[in-house]
Coordinates of C-alpha atoms in Angstrom, one line a residue:
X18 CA 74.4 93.0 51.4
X19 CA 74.9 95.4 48.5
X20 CA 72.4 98.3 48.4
X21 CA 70.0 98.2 45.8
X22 CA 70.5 100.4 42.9
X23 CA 69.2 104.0 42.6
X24 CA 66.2 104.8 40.0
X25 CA 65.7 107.7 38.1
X26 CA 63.4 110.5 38.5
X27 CA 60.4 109.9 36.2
X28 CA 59.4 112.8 34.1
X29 CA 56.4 111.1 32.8
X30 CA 102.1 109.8 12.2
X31 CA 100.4 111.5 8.4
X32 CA 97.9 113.6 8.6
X33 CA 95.1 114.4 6.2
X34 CA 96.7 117.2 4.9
X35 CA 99.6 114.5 3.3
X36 CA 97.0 112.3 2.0
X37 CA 94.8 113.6 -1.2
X38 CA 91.7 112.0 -1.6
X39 CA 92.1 110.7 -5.0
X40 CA 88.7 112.0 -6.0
X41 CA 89.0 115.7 -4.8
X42 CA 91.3 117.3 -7.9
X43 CA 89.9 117.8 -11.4
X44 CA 92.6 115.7 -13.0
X45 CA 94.7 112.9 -12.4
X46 CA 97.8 114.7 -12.8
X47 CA 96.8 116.8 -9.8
X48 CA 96.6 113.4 -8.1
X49 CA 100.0 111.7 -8.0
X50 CA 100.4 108.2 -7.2
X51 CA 97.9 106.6 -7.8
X52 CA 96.3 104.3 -5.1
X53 CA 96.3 100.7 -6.8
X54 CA 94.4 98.0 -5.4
X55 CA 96.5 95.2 -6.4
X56 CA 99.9 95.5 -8.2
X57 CA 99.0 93.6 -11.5
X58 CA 95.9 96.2 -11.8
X59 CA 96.5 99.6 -13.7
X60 CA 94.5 101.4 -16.0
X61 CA 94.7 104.9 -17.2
X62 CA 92.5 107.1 -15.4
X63 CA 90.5 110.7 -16.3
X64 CA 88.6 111.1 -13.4
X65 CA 87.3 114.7 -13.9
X66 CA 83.6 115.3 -14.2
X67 CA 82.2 112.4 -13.6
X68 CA 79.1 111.0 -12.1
X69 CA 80.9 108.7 -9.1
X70 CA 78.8 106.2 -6.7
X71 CA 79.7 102.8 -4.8
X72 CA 77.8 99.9 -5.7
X73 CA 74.9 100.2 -3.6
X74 CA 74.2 103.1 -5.4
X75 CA 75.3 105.6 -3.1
X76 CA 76.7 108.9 -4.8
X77 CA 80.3 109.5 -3.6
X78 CA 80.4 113.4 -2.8
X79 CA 83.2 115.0 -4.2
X80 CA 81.8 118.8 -3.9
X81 CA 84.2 121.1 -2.0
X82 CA 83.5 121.7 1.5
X83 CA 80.9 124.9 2.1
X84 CA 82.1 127.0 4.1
X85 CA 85.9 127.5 5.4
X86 CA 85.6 126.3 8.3
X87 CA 84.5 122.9 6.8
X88 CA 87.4 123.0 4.6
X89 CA 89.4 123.4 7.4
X90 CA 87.8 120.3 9.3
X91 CA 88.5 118.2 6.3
X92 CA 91.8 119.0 6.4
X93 CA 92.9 118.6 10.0
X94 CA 93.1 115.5 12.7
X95 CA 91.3 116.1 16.6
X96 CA 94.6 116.9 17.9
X97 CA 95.4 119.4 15.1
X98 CA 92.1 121.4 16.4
X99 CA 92.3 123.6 19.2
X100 CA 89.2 124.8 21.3
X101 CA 89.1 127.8 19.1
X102 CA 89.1 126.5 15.6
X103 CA 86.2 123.6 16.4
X104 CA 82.7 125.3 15.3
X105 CA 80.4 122.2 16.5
X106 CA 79.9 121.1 19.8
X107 CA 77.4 118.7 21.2
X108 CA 76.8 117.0 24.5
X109 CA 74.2 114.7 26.2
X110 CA 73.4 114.7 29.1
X111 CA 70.1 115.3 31.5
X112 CA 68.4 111.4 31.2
X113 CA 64.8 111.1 32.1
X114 CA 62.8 108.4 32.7
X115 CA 59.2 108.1 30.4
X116 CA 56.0 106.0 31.5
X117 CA 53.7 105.2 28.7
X118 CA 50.7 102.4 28.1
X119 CA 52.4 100.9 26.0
X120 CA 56.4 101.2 27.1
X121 CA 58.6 102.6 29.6
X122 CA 62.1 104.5 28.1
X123 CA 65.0 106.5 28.7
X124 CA 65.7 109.9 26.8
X125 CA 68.7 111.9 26.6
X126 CA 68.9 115.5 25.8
X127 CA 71.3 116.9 23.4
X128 CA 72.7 119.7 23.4
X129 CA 74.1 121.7 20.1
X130 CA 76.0 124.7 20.1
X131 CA 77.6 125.5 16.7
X132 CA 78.9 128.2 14.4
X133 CA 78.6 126.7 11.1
X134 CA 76.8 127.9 7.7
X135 CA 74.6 124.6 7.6
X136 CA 72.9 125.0 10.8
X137 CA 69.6 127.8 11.1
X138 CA 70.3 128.2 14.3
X139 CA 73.7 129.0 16.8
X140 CA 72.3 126.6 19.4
X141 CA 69.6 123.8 19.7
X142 CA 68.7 121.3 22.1
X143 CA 66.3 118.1 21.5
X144 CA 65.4 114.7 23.6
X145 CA 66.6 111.7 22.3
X146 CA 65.9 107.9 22.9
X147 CA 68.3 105.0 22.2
X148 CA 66.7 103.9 19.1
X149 CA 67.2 107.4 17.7
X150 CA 71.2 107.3 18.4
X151 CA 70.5 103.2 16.4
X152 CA 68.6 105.6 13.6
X153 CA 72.1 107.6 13.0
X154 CA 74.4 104.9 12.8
X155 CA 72.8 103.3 10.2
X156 CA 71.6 106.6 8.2
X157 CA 75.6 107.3 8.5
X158 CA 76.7 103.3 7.5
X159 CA 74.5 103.6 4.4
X160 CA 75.4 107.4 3.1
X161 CA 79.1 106.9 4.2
X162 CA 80.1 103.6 3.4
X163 CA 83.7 104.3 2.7
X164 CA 84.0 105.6 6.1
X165 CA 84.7 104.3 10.1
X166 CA 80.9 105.0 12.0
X167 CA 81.7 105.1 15.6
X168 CA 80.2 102.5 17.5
X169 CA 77.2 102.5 19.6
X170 CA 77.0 100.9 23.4
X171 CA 75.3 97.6 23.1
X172 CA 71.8 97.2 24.1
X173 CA 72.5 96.0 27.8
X174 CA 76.4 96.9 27.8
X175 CA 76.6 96.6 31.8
X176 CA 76.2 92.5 32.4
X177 CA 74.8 91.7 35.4
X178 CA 72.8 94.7 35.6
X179 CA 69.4 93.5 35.7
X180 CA 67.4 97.1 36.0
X181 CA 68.2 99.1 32.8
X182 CA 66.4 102.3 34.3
X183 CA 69.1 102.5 37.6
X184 CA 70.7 105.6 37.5
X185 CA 74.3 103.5 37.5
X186 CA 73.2 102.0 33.8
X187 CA 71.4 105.2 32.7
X188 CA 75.0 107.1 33.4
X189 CA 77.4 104.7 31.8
X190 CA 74.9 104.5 28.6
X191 CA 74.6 108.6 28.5
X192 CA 78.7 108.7 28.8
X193 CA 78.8 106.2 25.9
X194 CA 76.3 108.2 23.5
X195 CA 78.1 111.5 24.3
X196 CA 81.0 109.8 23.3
X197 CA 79.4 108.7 20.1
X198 CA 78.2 111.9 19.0
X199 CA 81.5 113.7 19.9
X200 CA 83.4 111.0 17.4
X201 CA 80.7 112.5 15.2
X202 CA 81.1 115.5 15.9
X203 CA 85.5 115.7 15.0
X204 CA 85.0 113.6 12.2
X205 CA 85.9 116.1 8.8
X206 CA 83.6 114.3 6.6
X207 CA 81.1 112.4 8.9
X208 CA 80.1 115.6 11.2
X209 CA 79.1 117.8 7.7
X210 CA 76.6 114.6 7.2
X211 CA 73.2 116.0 6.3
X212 CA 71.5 113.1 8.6
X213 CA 73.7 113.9 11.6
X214 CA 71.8 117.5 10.9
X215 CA 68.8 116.4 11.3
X216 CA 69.7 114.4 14.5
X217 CA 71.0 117.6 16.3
X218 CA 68.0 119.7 14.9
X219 CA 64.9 118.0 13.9
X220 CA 61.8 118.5 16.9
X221 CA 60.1 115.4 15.6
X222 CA 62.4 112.3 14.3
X223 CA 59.9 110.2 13.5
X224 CA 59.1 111.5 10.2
X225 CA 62.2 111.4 8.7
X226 CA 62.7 107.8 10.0
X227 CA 59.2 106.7 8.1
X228 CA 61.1 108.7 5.0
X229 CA 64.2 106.6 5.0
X230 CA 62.4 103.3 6.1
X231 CA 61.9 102.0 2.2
X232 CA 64.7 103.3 0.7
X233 CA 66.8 101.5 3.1
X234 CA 65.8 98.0 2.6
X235 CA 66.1 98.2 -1.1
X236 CA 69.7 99.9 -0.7
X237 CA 70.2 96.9 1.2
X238 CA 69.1 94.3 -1.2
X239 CA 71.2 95.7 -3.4
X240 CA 74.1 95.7 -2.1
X241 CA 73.7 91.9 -0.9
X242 CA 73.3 91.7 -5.0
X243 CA 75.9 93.8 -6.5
X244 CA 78.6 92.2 -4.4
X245 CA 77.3 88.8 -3.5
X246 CA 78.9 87.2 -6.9
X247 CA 82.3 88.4 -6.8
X248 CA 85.3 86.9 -4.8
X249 CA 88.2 89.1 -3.8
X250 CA 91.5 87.5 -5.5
X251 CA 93.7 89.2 -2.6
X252 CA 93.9 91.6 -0.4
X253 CA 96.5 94.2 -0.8
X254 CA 99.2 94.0 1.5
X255 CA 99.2 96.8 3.4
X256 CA 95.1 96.0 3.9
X257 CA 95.7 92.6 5.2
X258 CA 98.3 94.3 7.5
X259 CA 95.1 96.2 9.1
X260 CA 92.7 93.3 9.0
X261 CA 95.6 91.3 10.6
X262 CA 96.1 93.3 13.3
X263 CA 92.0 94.2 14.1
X264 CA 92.0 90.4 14.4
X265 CA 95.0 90.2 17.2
X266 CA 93.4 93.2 19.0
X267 CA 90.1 92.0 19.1
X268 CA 91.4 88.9 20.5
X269 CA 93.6 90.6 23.1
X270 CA 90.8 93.0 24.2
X271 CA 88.6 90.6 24.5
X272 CA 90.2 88.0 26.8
X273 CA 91.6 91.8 29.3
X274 CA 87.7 92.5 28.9
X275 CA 86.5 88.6 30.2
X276 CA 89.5 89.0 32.8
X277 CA 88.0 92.1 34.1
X278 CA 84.9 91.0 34.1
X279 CA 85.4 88.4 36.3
X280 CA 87.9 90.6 38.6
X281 CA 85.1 92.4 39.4
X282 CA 82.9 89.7 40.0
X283 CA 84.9 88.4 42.5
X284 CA 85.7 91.9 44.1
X285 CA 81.8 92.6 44.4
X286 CA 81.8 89.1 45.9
X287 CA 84.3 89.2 48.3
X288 CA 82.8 92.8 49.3
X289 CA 79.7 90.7 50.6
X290 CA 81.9 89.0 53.0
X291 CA 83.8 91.7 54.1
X292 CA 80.4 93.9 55.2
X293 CA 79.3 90.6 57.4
X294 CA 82.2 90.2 58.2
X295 CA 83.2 93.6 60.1
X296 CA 80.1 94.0 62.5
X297 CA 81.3 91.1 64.0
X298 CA 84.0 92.4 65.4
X299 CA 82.0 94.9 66.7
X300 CA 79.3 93.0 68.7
X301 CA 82.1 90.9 70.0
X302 CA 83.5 93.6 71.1
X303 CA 80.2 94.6 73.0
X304 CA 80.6 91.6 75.3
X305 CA 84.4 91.6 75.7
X306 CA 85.3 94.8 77.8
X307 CA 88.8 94.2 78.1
X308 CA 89.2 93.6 74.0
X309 CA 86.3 96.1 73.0
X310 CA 89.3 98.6 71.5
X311 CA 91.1 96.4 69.6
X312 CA 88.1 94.7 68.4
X313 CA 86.4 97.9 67.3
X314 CA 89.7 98.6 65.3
X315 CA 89.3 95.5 63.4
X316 CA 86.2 96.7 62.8
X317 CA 86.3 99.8 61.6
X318 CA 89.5 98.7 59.5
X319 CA 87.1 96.5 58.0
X320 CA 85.2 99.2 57.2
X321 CA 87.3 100.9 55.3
X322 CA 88.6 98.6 53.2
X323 CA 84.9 97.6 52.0
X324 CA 84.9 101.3 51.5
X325 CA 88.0 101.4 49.3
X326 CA 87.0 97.9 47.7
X327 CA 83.6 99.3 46.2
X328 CA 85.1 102.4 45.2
X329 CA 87.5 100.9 42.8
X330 CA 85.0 98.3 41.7
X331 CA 82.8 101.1 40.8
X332 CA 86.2 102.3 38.8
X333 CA 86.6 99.7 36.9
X334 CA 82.9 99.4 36.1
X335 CA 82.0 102.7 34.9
X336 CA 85.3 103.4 33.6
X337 CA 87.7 100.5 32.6
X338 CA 85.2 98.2 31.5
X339 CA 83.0 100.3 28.5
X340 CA 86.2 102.1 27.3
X341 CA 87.2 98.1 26.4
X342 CA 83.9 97.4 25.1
X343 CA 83.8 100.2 22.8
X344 CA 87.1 99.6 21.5
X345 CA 86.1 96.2 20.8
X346 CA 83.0 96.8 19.0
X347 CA 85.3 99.6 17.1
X348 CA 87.5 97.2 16.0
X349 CA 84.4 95.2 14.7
X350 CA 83.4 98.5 12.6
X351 CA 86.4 98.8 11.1
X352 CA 86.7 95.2 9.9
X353 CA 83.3 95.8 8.7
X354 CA 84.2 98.6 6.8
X355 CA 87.4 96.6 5.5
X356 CA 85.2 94.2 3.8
X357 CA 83.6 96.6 2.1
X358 CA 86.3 97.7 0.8
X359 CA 87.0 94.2 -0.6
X360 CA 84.1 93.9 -2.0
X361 CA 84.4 97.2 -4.2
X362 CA 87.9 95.5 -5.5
X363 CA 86.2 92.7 -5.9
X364 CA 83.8 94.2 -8.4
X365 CA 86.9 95.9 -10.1
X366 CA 88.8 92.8 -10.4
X367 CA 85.9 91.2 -12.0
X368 CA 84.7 94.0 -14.6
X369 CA 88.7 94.1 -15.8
X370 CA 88.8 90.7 -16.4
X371 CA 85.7 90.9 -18.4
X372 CA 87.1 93.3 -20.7
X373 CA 90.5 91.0 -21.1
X374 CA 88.4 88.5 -22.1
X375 CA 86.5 90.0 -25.1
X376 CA 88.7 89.7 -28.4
X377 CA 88.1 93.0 -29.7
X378 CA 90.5 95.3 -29.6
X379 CA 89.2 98.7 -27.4
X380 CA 91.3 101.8 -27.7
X381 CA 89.8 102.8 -24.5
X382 CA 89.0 101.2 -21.2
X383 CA 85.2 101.3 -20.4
X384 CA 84.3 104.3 -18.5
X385 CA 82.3 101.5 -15.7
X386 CA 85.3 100.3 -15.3
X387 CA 87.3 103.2 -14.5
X388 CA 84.6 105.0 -12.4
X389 CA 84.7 101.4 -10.5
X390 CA 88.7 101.8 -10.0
X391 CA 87.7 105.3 -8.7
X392 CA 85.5 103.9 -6.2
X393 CA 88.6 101.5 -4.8
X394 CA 91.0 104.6 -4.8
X395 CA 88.2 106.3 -2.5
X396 CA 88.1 103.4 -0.4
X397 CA 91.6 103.1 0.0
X398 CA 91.9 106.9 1.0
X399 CA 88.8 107.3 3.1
X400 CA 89.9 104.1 5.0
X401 CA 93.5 104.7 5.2
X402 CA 93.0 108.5 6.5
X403 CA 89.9 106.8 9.2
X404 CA 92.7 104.1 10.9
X405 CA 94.9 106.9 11.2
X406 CA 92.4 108.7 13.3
X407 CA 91.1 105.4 14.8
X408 CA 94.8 104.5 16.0
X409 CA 95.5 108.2 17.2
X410 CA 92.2 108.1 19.0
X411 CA 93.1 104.7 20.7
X412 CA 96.6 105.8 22.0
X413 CA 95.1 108.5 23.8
X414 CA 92.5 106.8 25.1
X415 CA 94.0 104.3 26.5
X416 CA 97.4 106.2 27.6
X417 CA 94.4 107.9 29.9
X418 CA 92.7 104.8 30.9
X419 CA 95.4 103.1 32.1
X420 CA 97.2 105.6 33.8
X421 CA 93.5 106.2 35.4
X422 CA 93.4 103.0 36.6
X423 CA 97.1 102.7 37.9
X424 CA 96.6 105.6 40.3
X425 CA 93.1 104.0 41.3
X426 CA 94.6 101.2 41.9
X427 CA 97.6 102.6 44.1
X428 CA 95.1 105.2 46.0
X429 CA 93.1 101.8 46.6
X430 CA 96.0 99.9 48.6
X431 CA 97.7 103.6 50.3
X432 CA 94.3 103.7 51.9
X433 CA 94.0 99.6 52.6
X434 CA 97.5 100.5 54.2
X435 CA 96.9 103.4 56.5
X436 CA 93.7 101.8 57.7

């Protein structure tokens, strides 16, 4: 039979550089092309000066970055950044188990060292629960919305696990929050967040979750409000493009994820038999003199490959398997952030028509109007410079992951063989 699982220790192609964000020059003939929305959609633009936020009422930052080596960040993809330009590094790591009354947990401790202006301090290091790493995600969703938030692992990523404190779930969660942070942490725009600061820094969370709690839910409401009325007339084409293909890879990654799944499932299965299945061999051996060699060969052939068997099961577990998961739930994120996008055109499409309708004559657009075309521009550049990342990201990833997995695989049967 499988052994039962180990417990923790209780403690008690274009880079950013070739892509201007259309809201960081002083004039619009700084800018260039303009990014359009929609084809049959122009209007003359001056967007110097001006007091910019997206629908929900979030200000859209367009102060310079403070410090060069921000500037620097904002200017450059991961692969572009070598150990010695990055200025932030974080890690997680060191889980430990809490008892309370009231609740039994899991924290993590994280672990900032970091050059930069914003920080007091060269180095920190604070405990964190999951609902703190939930906290962030959301605090970046709502102060970022133009912009891809890495995902979190799902509550109970690992099926079939059924104790969330083992130290086999507790290590696959902590690789997946290291991960999230380190996303974070390479992002140009989302790792200068003033709420990923306080994450890395703050002693006691709490309070600045009770700060955030209201605002929040009225952001929220008002969101659902501001777009809830309007309906997108269509999607540009190089934006359905994306939402096309998050759609096919969702679907592909998914059914490789259920296949997977189930590979496993019957590996872990037919692991069970196989440890039965070998002492046999070996007590018959006991009473057969003449065969007890061969028998104990069978045997401890057996033996090995149950050996080989779990250890690529355990691959494909802690490896294979949340690398797909993220990737799905990433995919998910960006769709997400796709709609919002809509939604801001939507508003745009909808205020110019308004101003068609009216018979007067205007000699100038309505500065709402403009600021909202603004907004769509930002979209457009915040998402389009994000998928880039995204897709370079992915290719790596999963250049690594499957290579990984090919030479698990073949070290799996070389050792089947020998035996």
């Amino acid at each position: 039979a499988a052994s039962a699982p180990k417990t923790l220790p209780s403690s008690g192609p274009k880079s950013l550089r070739e892509m201007p964000h259309p809201l960081a020059t002083s004039s619009s003939e700084e800018m260039g092309p303009a990014l359009t929305p929609s084809p049959d959609l122009l209007l003359p633009r001056s967007i110097a000066d001006k007091d910019l936020s997206l629908p929900n009422g979030t200000p859209v930052d367009t102060s310079s970055p403070a410090s060069s080596s921000s500037l620097l960040n904002r200017l450059q993809l991961d692969d572009d950044l070598d150990v010695e330009t990055r200025d932030l590094f974080v890690t997680v790591d060191d889980p430990k188990k809490h008892v309370c009354t009231m609740e039994t947990y899991i924290t993590y401790r994280v672990t900032t060292k970091t050059t930069r202006a914003e920080f007091d301090l060269p180095e920190y290091s604070v405990r964190r629960r999951y609902q703190d790493f939930d906290w962030l995600r959301n605090k970046l969703e709502e102060s970022q919305p133009t912009h891809l938030i890495p995902p979190l692992p799902e509550k109970f990523v690992v099926k079939g696990v059924v104790d969330r404190f083992s130290e086999e779930f507790v290590e696959t969660r902590r690789k997946a929050l290291d991960k999230f942070l380190k996303r974070i942490t390479d992002h140009p725009v989302l790792s200068f967040n003033e709420h990923f600061n306080v994450f890395l820094t703050a002693k006691d969370l709490n309070a600045y979750k009770k700060q955030g709690m209201a605002l929040l839910s009225k952001m929220g409401e008002s969101v659902k409000y501001v777009t809830g009325g309007y309906k997108l007339r269509s999607r540009p084409l190089e934006f359905a493009a994306i939402g096309d293909y998050l759609d096919t890879f969702s679907l592909k990654l998914g059914t490789i994820d259920r296949i997977a799944q189930r590979i496993i499932k019957e590996q872990l299965e037919y692991l069970v038999e196989l440890r039965e299945y070998g002492p046999v061999y070996s007590t018959w051996g006991g009473l057969e003199v003449e065969l007890s060699e061969p028998l104990e060969g069978v045997s401890a052939c057996i033996g090995n490959c149950c050996t080989a068997l779990e250890e690529l099961s355990e691959d494909m577990t802690e490896d294979f398997l949340p690398v797909l998961r993220e990737y799905i739930l990433y995919a998910e994120s960006m769709k997400n952030v796709l709609k919002k996008r809509d939604q801001v055109q939507a508003e745009y499409e909808a205020k110019l028509e308004a101003v068609a309708l009216k018979k007067e004559d205007r000699p100038k657009v309505p500065t709402d109007v403009e600021k909202c075309q603004d907004r769509v521009e930002c979209f457009n550049a915040d998402l389009k410079a994000d998928m880039e990342r995204w897709q370079n990201n992915k290719r790596q990833d999963f250049r690594q992951l499957l290579m990984g997995m090919a030479d698990k695989n073949i070290q799996y049967y070389e050792k089947v063989c020998i035996t």
